[in-house]
Coordinates of C-alpha atoms and ligand atoms in Angstrom, one line a residue:
M1408 CA 3.1 25.0 0.4
K1409 CA 3.0 21.1 -0.4
L1410 CA 0.7 19.6 -2.8
K1411 CA -0.4 17.4 -0.2
D1412 CA -1.3 20.2 2.3
L1413 CA -2.8 22.1 0.0
Y1414 CA -5.5 19.5 -1.2
I1415 CA -5.8 18.6 2.4
E1416 CA -7.1 22.5 3.5
F1417 CA -8.6 23.0 -0.1
F1418 CA -11.6 19.6 1.2
L1419 CA -11.2 21.0 4.6
S1420 CA -13.2 23.9 3.4
K1421 CA -15.5 22.6 1.5
G1422 CA -17.0 20.2 4.4
H1423 CA -14.8 17.6 4.5
K1424 CA -13.2 15.0 7.1
Q1425 CA -9.7 14.5 7.2
I1426 CA -9.0 10.7 7.9
P1427 CA -5.1 8.9 8.7
S1428 CA -3.4 7.3 6.3
S1429 CA -4.0 3.4 7.0
P1430 CA -0.9 1.3 7.1
V1431 CA 0.6 -0.1 3.7
I1432 CA 0.2 -3.2 5.6
P1433 CA -3.8 -3.7 6.0
E1434 CA -4.2 -5.0 9.2
N1435 CA -7.0 -7.3 8.7
D1436 CA -7.3 -8.3 4.6
N1437 CA -5.4 -11.2 3.5
T1438 CA -6.6 -10.5 0.1
V1439 CA -3.6 -8.2 -0.7
L1440 CA 0.1 -8.4 0.5
F1441 CA -0.3 -3.8 0.3
N1442 CA -2.8 -0.8 0.3
T1443 CA -2.8 -0.5 -3.4
A1444 CA -5.1 2.7 -3.7
G1445 CA -7.4 5.6 -1.3
M1446 CA -10.3 4.3 -1.7
Q1447 CA -9.1 0.3 -0.3
P1448 CA -9.1 1.8 3.3
L1449 CA -12.3 2.7 2.9
T1450 CA -14.3 0.1 1.0
P1451 CA -16.6 -0.8 4.6
Y1452 CA -17.7 2.4 4.5
L1453 CA -18.7 2.9 0.2
K1454 CA -20.2 -0.5 0.6
G1455 CA -22.9 1.2 3.9
V1456 CA -21.0 1.3 6.6
P1457 CA -21.4 4.6 8.4
H1458 CA -18.0 6.4 8.3
P1459 CA -17.1 8.0 12.7
L1460 CA -16.8 11.2 10.3
G1461 CA -18.9 11.7 8.7
L1462 CA -20.1 12.0 5.0
R1463 CA -17.2 13.8 3.5
L1464 CA -13.6 12.7 4.2
V1465 CA -10.0 13.8 2.9
D1466 CA -7.0 12.1 2.5
Y1467 CA -3.2 11.3 1.5
Q1468 CA -2.6 7.5 1.4
K1469 CA 0.3 5.5 1.9
C1470 CA 0.1 2.8 -1.5
V1471 CA 2.6 -0.3 -2.4
R1472 CA 2.5 -1.2 -6.3
T1473 CA 4.4 -4.5 -7.3
N1474 CA 2.6 -5.9 -9.9
D1475 CA 4.7 -3.7 -12.7
L1476 CA 8.2 -3.9 -9.8
D1477 CA 9.8 -3.8 -14.0
E1478 CA 8.1 -0.5 -15.1
V1479 CA 10.4 0.7 -11.8
G1480 CA 12.9 2.3 -13.6
D1481 CA 11.3 4.7 -15.9
T1482 CA 10.4 8.1 -15.7
T1483 CA 6.8 7.5 -13.7
H1484 CA 6.8 4.0 -11.3
H1485 CA 7.3 3.6 -8.3
T1486 CA 6.2 1.1 -5.5
F1487 CA 5.3 3.0 -3.1
F1488 CA 3.5 6.1 -3.4
E1489 CA 1.1 8.4 -2.3
M1490 CA -3.3 9.1 -3.1
L1491 CA -4.6 12.2 -1.9
G1492 CA -8.6 11.3 -2.7
N1493 CA -11.7 12.7 -1.6
W1494 CA -14.9 10.8 -0.6
S1495 CA -18.4 11.7 -0.9
L1496 CA -20.2 8.7 1.7
G1497 CA -23.8 9.3 -0.4
D1498 CA -23.8 12.6 0.3
Y1499 CA -22.4 15.0 -2.7
F1500 CA -22.5 13.5 -6.5
K1501 CA -21.5 14.7 -10.1
K1502 CA -22.1 18.4 -9.8
E1503 CA -19.9 19.4 -6.6
S1504 CA -17.3 16.1 -7.8
I1505 CA -17.1 17.4 -10.5
T1506 CA -16.5 21.4 -10.2
W1507 CA -14.1 21.5 -6.6
S1508 CA -12.1 19.1 -9.1
F1509 CA -11.6 22.1 -11.3
E1510 CA -11.5 24.9 -8.6
F1511 CA -8.8 22.4 -7.3
L1512 CA -6.5 22.2 -10.1
T1513 CA -7.7 25.6 -11.5
G1514 CA -7.6 27.7 -8.6
V1515 CA -5.3 26.9 -5.8
L1516 CA -3.2 25.2 -8.4
N1517 CA -3.1 27.7 -11.3
I1518 CA -3.5 24.7 -14.1
P1519 CA -4.6 27.1 -16.8
V1520 CA -7.7 25.0 -18.1
E1521 CA -6.3 25.2 -21.8
K1522 CA -3.6 22.1 -20.7
L1523 CA -7.0 20.0 -18.9
A1524 CA -9.0 17.9 -21.1
V1525 CA -11.5 15.3 -19.3
T1526 CA -12.7 11.4 -19.9
V1527 CA -16.3 10.9 -19.4
F1528 CA -18.1 7.2 -19.6
A1529 CA -19.4 6.7 -23.4
G1530 CA -22.8 4.5 -20.6
N1531 CA -22.9 0.2 -21.2
E1532 CA -26.0 -2.4 -20.3
L1533 CA -25.8 -0.6 -16.4
V1534 CA -24.9 2.8 -16.6
P1535 CA -26.3 4.9 -19.6
R1536 CA -23.7 7.7 -21.7
D1537 CA -22.8 10.1 -18.4
D1538 CA -24.3 12.8 -20.4
E1539 CA -24.1 14.8 -17.1
S1540 CA -20.4 14.8 -16.2
A1541 CA -19.2 15.8 -20.0
E1542 CA -22.2 19.4 -19.5
I1543 CA -20.6 19.6 -16.1
W1544 CA -17.3 19.8 -17.1
K1545 CA -18.4 22.1 -20.4
S1546 CA -20.7 24.6 -17.8
L1547 CA -17.2 24.9 -16.0
G1548 CA -15.6 26.1 -19.3
V1549 CA -13.1 22.5 -20.5
R1550 CA -14.7 22.9 -24.4
E1551 CA -16.3 19.9 -25.9
E1552 CA -13.1 19.3 -28.0
R1553 CA -11.3 18.3 -24.7
I1554 CA -13.7 15.5 -23.6
A1555 CA -13.8 12.5 -24.5
F1556 CA -16.4 9.7 -24.2
L1557 CA -14.4 6.3 -24.0
G1558 CA -16.0 2.7 -22.7
V1559 CA -15.3 0.5 -20.3
D1560 CA -12.1 -0.4 -20.6
D1561 CA -10.6 3.0 -20.0
N1562 CA -14.0 4.9 -18.2
W1563 CA -15.3 2.4 -14.9
W1564 CA -13.2 1.8 -12.0
P1565 CA -11.0 -0.7 -11.2
N1566 CA -12.2 -2.5 -14.2
M1567 CA -15.3 -4.2 -14.8
E1568 CA -13.7 -8.5 -13.7
M1569 CA -12.6 -7.1 -9.9
F1570 CA -14.6 -7.4 -6.7
G1571 CA -15.9 -4.3 -4.5
P1572 CA -17.4 -0.6 -4.6
C1573 CA -16.8 0.0 -8.7
G1574 CA -18.5 2.2 -11.3
P1575 CA -17.9 4.9 -14.2
D1576 CA -15.8 7.4 -13.4
T1577 CA -14.7 10.5 -15.8
E1578 CA -10.9 11.6 -15.8
I1579 CA -8.4 14.7 -16.0
F1580 CA -5.6 15.0 -17.9
Y1581 CA -2.9 17.5 -17.9
F1582 CA -1.1 18.2 -21.0
R1583 CA 3.0 18.1 -20.5
S1584 CA 4.7 19.2 -22.5
T1585 CA 6.4 21.9 -24.6
D1586 CA 4.6 21.7 -27.4
E1587 CA 2.1 24.0 -28.1
V1588 CA -1.4 22.1 -27.1
P1589 CA -3.7 21.0 -29.1
D1590 CA -6.8 21.5 -29.8
K1591 CA -8.8 18.3 -30.4
F1592 CA -7.8 15.7 -27.1
D1593 CA -6.8 12.9 -28.1
P1594 CA -6.6 10.3 -25.3
K1595 CA -3.7 8.2 -26.7
D1596 CA -1.6 11.1 -26.8
E1597 CA 1.5 9.9 -24.5
R1598 CA 1.6 13.7 -24.0
W1599 CA -1.6 14.3 -22.8
V1600 CA -1.1 12.1 -18.7
E1601 CA -4.1 10.8 -16.1
I1602 CA -3.4 13.2 -13.0
W1603 CA -6.7 12.8 -11.3
N1604 CA -9.6 10.1 -11.4
N1605 CA -13.3 10.9 -9.9
V1606 CA -15.2 7.3 -10.0
F1607 CA -19.2 8.0 -9.2
M1608 CA -18.6 4.5 -7.3
Q1609 CA -22.8 2.9 -8.0
Y1610 CA -22.7 -0.7 -8.5
N1611 CA -20.6 -3.1 -5.5
H1612 CA -19.6 -5.6 -7.7
D1613 CA -19.5 -9.9 -6.2
E1614 CA -20.0 -13.0 -7.5
N1615 CA -23.9 -12.6 -8.1
G1616 CA -22.4 -9.8 -10.9
F1617 CA -23.1 -6.5 -10.0
S1618 CA -26.1 -4.3 -7.7
P1619 CA -26.7 -0.9 -6.9
L1620 CA -24.7 0.4 -3.9
E1621 CA -26.4 1.4 -0.8
H1622 CA -26.3 5.4 -2.4
Q1623 CA -24.1 7.0 -5.2
N1624 CA -20.5 7.7 -3.8
V1625 CA -17.7 9.6 -5.0
D1626 CA -13.9 8.6 -5.2
T1627 CA -10.9 10.4 -6.8
G1628 CA -7.6 9.3 -6.4
M1629 CA -4.9 11.7 -7.4
G1630 CA -1.0 11.1 -8.0
V1631 CA 0.8 13.0 -6.0
E1632 CA 4.3 11.8 -7.1
R1633 CA 2.8 12.8 -10.4
T1634 CA 1.2 15.8 -9.9
T1635 CA 4.1 17.2 -8.0
A1636 CA 6.6 16.2 -11.3
I1637 CA 3.6 18.2 -13.9
L1638 CA 3.1 21.8 -11.5
E1639 CA 7.3 21.9 -11.3
G1640 CA 7.1 22.0 -15.3
V1641 CA 9.9 18.3 -14.7
D1642 CA 8.6 15.6 -17.1
D1643 CA 10.7 13.1 -14.9
N1644 CA 9.2 12.1 -11.3
Y1645 CA 13.2 11.4 -10.0
L1646 CA 13.5 15.7 -10.8
S1647 CA 11.0 16.6 -8.8
S1648 CA 11.2 17.9 -5.3
I1649 CA 9.7 14.7 -3.8
F1650 CA 13.0 12.1 -5.8
K1651 CA 15.5 15.5 -6.0
D1652 CA 18.3 15.2 -2.9
Y1653 CA 17.8 11.4 -2.8
I1654 CA 18.9 11.5 -6.9
A1655 CA 21.8 13.8 -5.2
L1656 CA 23.3 11.8 -2.7
I1657 CA 23.4 9.4 -5.1
E1658 CA 25.2 11.3 -7.2
N1659 CA 28.0 11.8 -4.5
K1660 CA 27.9 8.2 -3.5
S1661 CA 28.5 6.8 -7.2
G1662 CA 30.6 10.2 -8.7
K1663 CA 28.7 9.7 -10.8
T1664 CA 25.5 12.0 -13.2
Y1665 CA 21.9 11.4 -13.0
E1666 CA 22.4 11.0 -17.1
G1667 CA 22.2 8.4 -19.7
E1668 CA 22.7 4.3 -19.1
Y1669 CA 23.1 5.7 -14.5
K1670 CA 19.7 6.9 -14.3
K1671 CA 17.4 3.4 -14.4
S1672 CA 19.8 2.2 -12.0
M1673 CA 19.5 5.5 -9.7
R1674 CA 15.8 5.4 -10.1
I1675 CA 16.4 1.9 -8.4
I1676 CA 18.0 2.3 -5.7
A1677 CA 15.6 6.2 -4.7
D1678 CA 11.7 4.4 -5.5
H1679 CA 13.0 0.6 -3.4
I1680 CA 14.7 2.4 -0.6
R1681 CA 12.3 4.5 -0.4
A1682 CA 9.0 2.0 -0.6
V1683 CA 11.5 -0.6 2.2
T1684 CA 11.7 2.4 4.3
I1685 CA 8.1 3.1 4.5
I1686 CA 6.7 -1.0 5.2
I1687 CA 9.6 -1.2 7.1
G1688 CA 9.2 1.7 9.8
E1689 CA 5.1 1.6 9.7
N1690 CA 5.0 -1.1 12.8
S1691 CA 3.9 -3.4 10.4
G1692 CA 6.5 -5.9 11.9
V1693 CA 7.6 -6.9 8.3
K1694 CA 11.3 -7.2 8.0
P1695 CA 13.2 -9.4 4.7
S1696 CA 12.1 -13.4 4.1
N1697 CA 10.9 -16.2 1.8
T1698 CA 7.1 -14.6 2.3
D1699 CA 4.7 -12.2 1.7
Q1700 CA 5.6 -9.1 2.4
G1701 CA 8.9 -10.3 3.2
Y1702 CA 9.5 -11.7 0.0
I1703 CA 8.9 -8.3 -1.8
V1704 CA 10.9 -6.3 0.8
R1705 CA 14.2 -8.1 0.1
R1706 CA 13.4 -8.6 -3.1
L1707 CA 13.4 -4.3 -3.1
I1708 CA 16.7 -4.6 -1.0
R1709 CA 18.6 -7.0 -2.8
R1710 CA 18.0 -5.2 -5.8
A1711 CA 18.9 -1.8 -4.7
I1712 CA 21.9 -3.0 -3.9
R1713 CA 22.6 -4.6 -7.1
H1714 CA 22.1 -1.5 -8.5
E1715 CA 24.2 0.8 -5.7
K1716 CA 26.9 -1.7 -6.6
K1717 CA 26.6 -0.6 -10.4
L1718 CA 27.3 2.5 -9.9
G1719 CA 30.3 1.6 -8.1
I1720 CA 28.6 2.8 -5.0
D1721 CA 31.0 1.5 -1.6
I1722 CA 27.9 -0.6 0.1
D1723 CA 30.0 -0.9 3.1
S1724 CA 29.3 2.0 3.5
S1725 CA 26.9 4.3 5.5
F1726 CA 25.3 4.9 2.3
N1727 CA 22.1 2.8 2.8
S1728 CA 21.6 4.4 6.2
D1729 CA 22.0 8.0 5.0
L1730 CA 20.3 7.5 2.6
V1731 CA 17.2 5.9 4.7
N1732 CA 17.8 9.1 7.3
S1733 CA 16.8 11.2 4.6
I1734 CA 14.4 9.5 3.8
I1735 CA 12.9 9.0 7.6
D1736 CA 13.5 13.7 7.8
D1737 CA 11.1 13.6 4.6
Y1738 CA 8.1 12.2 5.5
K1739 CA 8.4 11.8 9.5
R1740 CA 5.5 15.5 9.2
Y1741 CA 3.0 12.9 7.2
Y1742 CA 3.9 9.9 9.2
P1743 CA 5.2 10.1 12.7
E1744 CA 5.3 5.7 12.9
L1745 CA 8.8 6.5 10.1
D1746 CA 10.7 8.9 13.3
A1747 CA 9.4 6.5 16.2
N1748 CA 10.7 3.5 14.3
R1749 CA 13.5 5.0 12.4
E1750 CA 16.3 2.2 14.0
A1751 CA 14.7 -0.5 13.8
T1752 CA 14.1 0.4 10.3
L1753 CA 18.4 0.9 9.7
A1754 CA 19.3 -1.4 11.3
I1755 CA 16.4 -4.1 9.4
I1756 CA 18.3 -2.5 6.5
E1757 CA 21.2 -2.8 7.3
G1758 CA 20.8 -6.2 8.2
E1759 CA 19.8 -7.4 4.8
K1760 CA 22.5 -5.5 3.1
N1761 CA 24.9 -7.4 5.2
K1762 CA 23.5 -10.7 4.3
F1763 CA 23.1 -10.0 0.8
A1764 CA 26.2 -8.2 0.1
K1765 CA 28.0 -11.0 2.2
T1766 CA 27.5 -13.3 -1.6
L1767 CA 26.6 -10.5 -4.4
D1768 CA 30.2 -10.7 -5.6
K1769 CA 30.2 -14.2 -6.2
G1770 CA 26.9 -14.4 -7.6
L1771 CA 27.9 -12.1 -10.0
K1772 CA 30.2 -14.1 -11.2
E1773 CA 28.4 -17.2 -10.7
F1774 CA 26.2 -15.7 -12.8
N1775 CA 28.5 -14.5 -15.9
K1776 CA 29.8 -18.1 -15.9
V1777 CA 26.7 -19.9 -17.0
A1778 CA 25.3 -16.4 -18.8
T1779 CA 28.8 -16.6 -20.8
K1780 CA 27.9 -20.8 -21.2
V1781 CA 25.2 -20.3 -22.7
K1782 CA 23.4 -19.4 -25.9
E1783 CA 19.4 -17.7 -24.9
K1784 CA 18.5 -18.8 -21.8
I1785 CA 19.5 -19.6 -18.0
E1786 CA 17.9 -23.1 -16.5
G1787 CA 15.6 -23.1 -14.0
D1788 CA 18.6 -25.5 -12.1
D1789 CA 21.0 -22.5 -13.2
A1790 CA 18.6 -20.0 -11.4
F1791 CA 18.0 -21.6 -8.4
H1792 CA 21.2 -22.5 -7.5
L1793 CA 21.8 -18.1 -7.2
Y1794 CA 19.1 -18.3 -5.2
D1795 CA 19.9 -21.2 -3.3
T1796 CA 23.6 -20.6 -2.5
Y1797 CA 23.8 -16.4 -3.3
G1798 CA 20.6 -15.4 -2.1
F1799 CA 19.3 -14.1 -5.9
P1800 CA 15.8 -13.8 -5.7
I1801 CA 14.3 -15.0 -9.0
E1802 CA 13.7 -11.6 -10.3
L1803 CA 16.9 -10.4 -9.6
T1804 CA 18.4 -12.8 -12.3
V1805 CA 15.9 -12.5 -14.8
E1806 CA 17.0 -8.9 -14.4
L1807 CA 20.1 -9.5 -14.7
A1808 CA 19.8 -12.2 -18.0
N1809 CA 17.8 -9.8 -19.4
E1810 CA 20.7 -6.9 -19.7
Q1811 CA 22.7 -9.8 -21.4
N1812 CA 19.7 -10.7 -24.0
L1813 CA 19.3 -13.4 -22.1
I1814 CA 16.0 -15.5 -21.0
V1815 CA 15.7 -17.4 -17.9
D1816 CA 13.4 -20.5 -17.2
T1817 CA 11.2 -19.2 -15.2
E1818 CA 8.8 -22.4 -15.0
G1819 CA 11.7 -24.5 -14.1
F1820 CA 13.0 -22.4 -10.9
Y1821 CA 9.8 -21.9 -9.3
Q1822 CA 9.0 -26.6 -9.7
K1823 CA 12.5 -26.7 -7.5
F1824 CA 12.3 -23.4 -5.7
K1825 CA 9.1 -25.8 -4.3
A1826 CA 10.1 -28.4 -3.8
H1827 CA 12.8 -27.3 -1.3
Q1828 CA 10.4 -24.6 0.6
E1829 CA 6.7 -25.8 0.7
L1830 CA 5.9 -22.8 -1.0
S1831 CA 3.1 -22.3 -3.2
R1832 CA 3.8 -20.2 -6.3
K1833 CA 0.5 -20.0 -6.9
G1834 CA -0.7 -19.1 -3.1
A1835 CA 1.6 -15.8 -3.4
E1836 CA 1.1 -15.4 -7.0
N1837 CA -2.9 -15.0 -6.1
K1838 CA -1.7 -12.7 -3.0
F1839 CA 0.6 -10.3 -5.5
K1840 CA -2.3 -9.9 -7.2
S1841 CA -4.8 -6.4 -6.0
G1842 CA -8.2 -7.6 -4.6
L1843 CA -10.9 -5.3 -3.0
A1844 CA -12.2 -8.1 -0.9
G1845 CA -13.7 -7.0 1.9
T1846 CA -12.8 -8.4 5.5
G1847 CA -15.0 -12.1 5.9
E1848 CA -16.2 -13.6 8.6
I1849 CA -14.3 -15.6 9.9
E1850 CA -11.9 -12.9 9.6
T1851 CA -14.0 -10.5 11.7
R1852 CA -14.1 -14.0 14.3
Y1853 CA -10.4 -13.8 14.8
H1854 CA -10.2 -10.2 14.5
T1855 CA -12.0 -9.6 18.0
A1856 CA -10.3 -12.7 19.0
T1857 CA -7.4 -10.3 19.2
H1858 CA -9.4 -8.0 21.0
L1859 CA -9.6 -10.6 23.6
L1860 CA -5.7 -12.0 23.2
N1861 CA -4.7 -8.2 23.8
A1862 CA -7.1 -8.3 27.4
A1863 CA -6.1 -11.2 28.4
L1864 CA -2.2 -10.7 28.1
K1865 CA -2.4 -8.6 30.8
I1866 CA -3.3 -10.6 33.1
V1867 CA -2.4 -13.3 32.7
L1868 CA 2.3 -11.7 32.3
K1869 CA 0.3 -8.8 35.4
D1870 CA 1.5 -6.2 33.1
K1871 CA -0.6 -3.7 32.4
N1872 CA 1.5 -2.4 29.4
I1873 CA 1.4 -5.2 26.9
H1874 CA -0.2 -3.6 24.6
Q1875 CA -0.4 -4.9 20.2
M1876 CA 2.3 -3.8 18.0
G1877 CA 1.1 -5.7 15.4
S1878 CA -1.6 -7.7 14.1
N1879 CA -2.2 -9.9 10.8
I1880 CA -4.8 -12.2 10.7
T1881 CA -5.6 -14.6 7.7
A1882 CA -8.9 -17.2 7.2
E1883 CA -6.6 -19.9 8.8
R1884 CA -5.3 -18.5 12.3
M1885 CA -4.3 -15.2 13.2
R1886 CA -1.0 -13.7 14.4
F1887 CA -0.8 -10.9 16.7
D1888 CA 2.5 -9.5 18.5
F1889 CA 3.0 -7.4 21.5
N1890 CA 5.6 -6.2 23.5
F1891 CA 7.3 -8.4 26.2
D1892 CA 11.9 -9.3 26.7
R1893 CA 10.8 -13.4 27.2
K1894 CA 9.8 -16.1 25.5
L1895 CA 6.7 -17.2 27.7
T1896 CA 5.8 -20.6 29.6
Q1897 CA 4.2 -24.0 29.0
D1898 CA 1.8 -22.3 32.2
E1899 CA 1.4 -18.9 31.1
K1900 CA 0.2 -20.4 27.3
E1901 CA -2.2 -22.9 29.3
E1902 CA -3.6 -19.6 31.4
L1903 CA -3.8 -17.1 28.1
E1904 CA -6.3 -19.9 26.2
N1905 CA -7.7 -21.0 28.9
L1906 CA -9.7 -17.0 30.4
V1907 CA -9.7 -16.5 26.5
N1908 CA -12.3 -19.3 26.2
E1909 CA -13.8 -18.7 29.6
W1910 CA -14.2 -15.0 28.2
I1911 CA -15.7 -16.5 25.0
S1912 CA -18.0 -18.9 27.0
K1913 CA -19.4 -16.5 29.3
D1914 CA -20.9 -15.5 25.1
L1915 CA -20.0 -11.6 26.5
L1916 CA -21.9 -9.0 24.0
V1917 CA -19.5 -6.5 21.7
T1918 CA -20.7 -2.8 21.7
K1919 CA -19.5 -0.2 19.8
E1920 CA -19.8 3.3 20.5
E1921 CA -18.6 6.9 19.2
M1922 CA -16.4 8.8 20.9
N1923 CA -14.1 11.9 21.3
K1924 CA -10.8 10.4 20.6
M1925 CA -9.0 12.1 23.6
D1926 CA -12.1 10.7 25.4
A1927 CA -11.9 7.5 24.4
V1928 CA -8.6 7.3 25.8
E1929 CA -9.3 9.2 29.0
S1930 CA -12.1 6.3 29.6
G1931 CA -9.0 3.6 29.3
A1932 CA -9.5 2.6 25.4
E1933 CA -6.9 0.6 24.5
A1934 CA -5.3 2.3 21.3
M1935 CA -2.8 0.7 19.6
F1936 CA -0.9 4.6 16.9
I1937 CA -3.6 6.8 19.3
E1938 CA -1.6 9.6 16.9
R1939 CA -2.5 7.8 13.6
Y1940 CA -6.8 8.1 14.2
P1941 CA -9.5 10.0 13.5
D1942 CA -10.8 13.0 16.6
V1943 CA -13.9 11.2 16.5
V1944 CA -13.0 7.4 16.8
S1945 CA -15.0 4.0 17.3
V1946 CA -14.8 2.3 20.6
Y1947 CA -15.7 -1.5 21.8
S1948 CA -15.9 -3.5 24.5
I1949 CA -16.4 -6.5 25.0
G1950 CA -18.2 -7.3 28.1
D1951 CA -16.7 -5.9 31.0
V1952 CA -12.6 -7.2 29.4
S1953 CA -11.8 -5.2 27.0
K1954 CA -12.1 -1.2 25.6
E1955 CA -10.3 -0.5 22.6
I1956 CA -10.4 1.8 19.7
C1957 CA -10.7 -0.1 16.4
T1958 CA -12.2 0.5 13.3
G1959 CA -14.5 -2.8 13.0
P1960 CA -15.6 -4.9 11.9
H1961 CA -16.2 -7.0 14.7
V1962 CA -18.5 -9.9 16.0
T1963 CA -21.4 -9.3 18.3
R1964 CA -21.4 -12.4 20.6
T1965 CA -18.2 -14.1 21.8
S1966 CA -19.6 -17.0 21.8
E1967 CA -19.4 -17.1 18.4
L1968 CA -15.3 -17.9 18.4
H1969 CA -16.5 -21.2 19.8
H1970 CA -12.6 -22.0 20.6
F1971 CA -9.1 -20.4 20.6
K1972 CA -6.1 -21.9 21.2
I1973 CA -2.4 -21.2 20.6
V1974 CA -0.3 -22.7 17.8
K1975 CA 2.5 -20.8 18.7
E1976 CA 4.2 -18.4 20.8
E1977 CA 8.1 -17.0 19.7
A1978 CA 9.7 -14.2 18.7
S1979 CA 8.9 -11.3 16.0
S1980 CA 12.0 -8.6 16.8
A1981 CA 14.0 -7.3 20.1
G1982 CA 11.3 -7.3 23.1
V1983 CA 8.0 -8.6 21.0
R1984 CA 6.3 -11.3 20.6
R1985 CA 4.7 -12.9 18.0
I1986 CA 1.7 -16.0 19.1
K1987 CA 0.1 -17.1 16.1
A1988 CA -3.2 -18.6 17.0
I1989 CA -6.6 -20.3 15.9
L1990 CA -10.1 -20.5 16.9
D1991 CA -11.6 -23.9 15.8
Ligands
LIG474 N1 -10.4 3.9 -6.6 C1 -10.0 5.5 -7.4 C2 -8.0 5.0 -8.5 O1 -7.7 4.2 -7.4 C3 -10.3 6.4 -7.1 O2 -9.2 7.0 -6.3 O3 -7.7 5.7 -9.4

């Protein structure tokens, strides 16, 4: 059995309910581009909103981190990764959390206690030194020499700056080496690697400082890739069962072996193509573009292709599709949407590849010409030329330059870029940071508006089979994708606006009901991805015009939406239309 299955099974046996992975593209949170941690989708519940499945939850969660893409290529950093987590929402606390972690590691995964060490919180002005956790660890058989007390930099999650639920944690380390295990645990010794983090979430951090949460929660996180490698006794995640087939395929198609200078390129290809397969494959509607998630996807594909080229892989061959298929086959059991979207995912990745393949050779030649000419720095103008004419994302130019010990004037590049693209670099950068802010009032109003639009489309376009295919909400607007195969007429758009505004002015009541998933579907509630919902779901009804399974949050009366206006209607992908609308 795989680690994921063992983990879920273990915590189910401890009274937890399994919740499905949330999408990697947050549906109602525009403060982040991607879901970056297992607990992120649970933020409202950690803050006190009751969860329909109760107080003990367990899951595996898709995560994407793009803040350290440059690090990808080493043995441990990944763009996409999965996190296992178990949560107590005001139920159990330190004793059970630590005891079960210990039981799972030593009893289920059979890790000898001698290979384990832990850190606990040394205390600060909010929370005293965590002797309680240390005592629990000791009572389980972890020796005192293997327990280190550390401060906020190590044992406070996420840190003292970020907003959202937070608290002290205890982290579990494994001795990943064939050397003899040292008697005393030294957290600075890199042979000790962190495998699990148990956070005792007791505070919420916002503009006004730290305030105690409604209840004391436990949030734990274990990285699937790292722990799998450890269990399999390899010190390179790419040699574990998770990546081994992908590396073999790359070896086979390139005629090179996974060693020496080829390793980095092979890792980047495997990592990046896996990440884009998951991102594109989850109904998000994300496609390669020059903004937001689309830009990340573009960068990942282009960087992978450049490394394929470097390894001598024929990029006109079916290599990328073979790799994507193999990834989908591995993950479809856990994320069925990948299989459903297989054709679209293949087409999008192939399309981007073909686009880039046309200019890659010429661009590389151009780059080399510039690189031989300059001594130390590639100017912003040259970097922009590579971007504009050959489609080289700036990060790719930087990577190429660094390989030749050159730097790039990225400031200069962005100045040109901004002038040309009217893209606010600052805005984009802010969004790349992983924040944990919740859903604001404006987003909540838009969220309710999507339900009304969803209902109105069925009536105005006289088609009950129209459904939401995706949605994205910012404080400025809502975006709503639905299945329909032609452009809407002006009359239809006006009818949609009128109907939604009519419902708004009727001041309909928005109500929430918890029910069994199948009962909800039978009662006529609309469900976007039925396989993704837990067995018990929240159903939101708006008067008698809309009924949808949804996690919320929503306004309580439709009058709070004021006025609905469509600003754009366009094609999103084959058979899918996209409406952008505002509330004013
Ligand atoms: N939130 C913690 C982490 O991401 C534990 O899940 O490490």
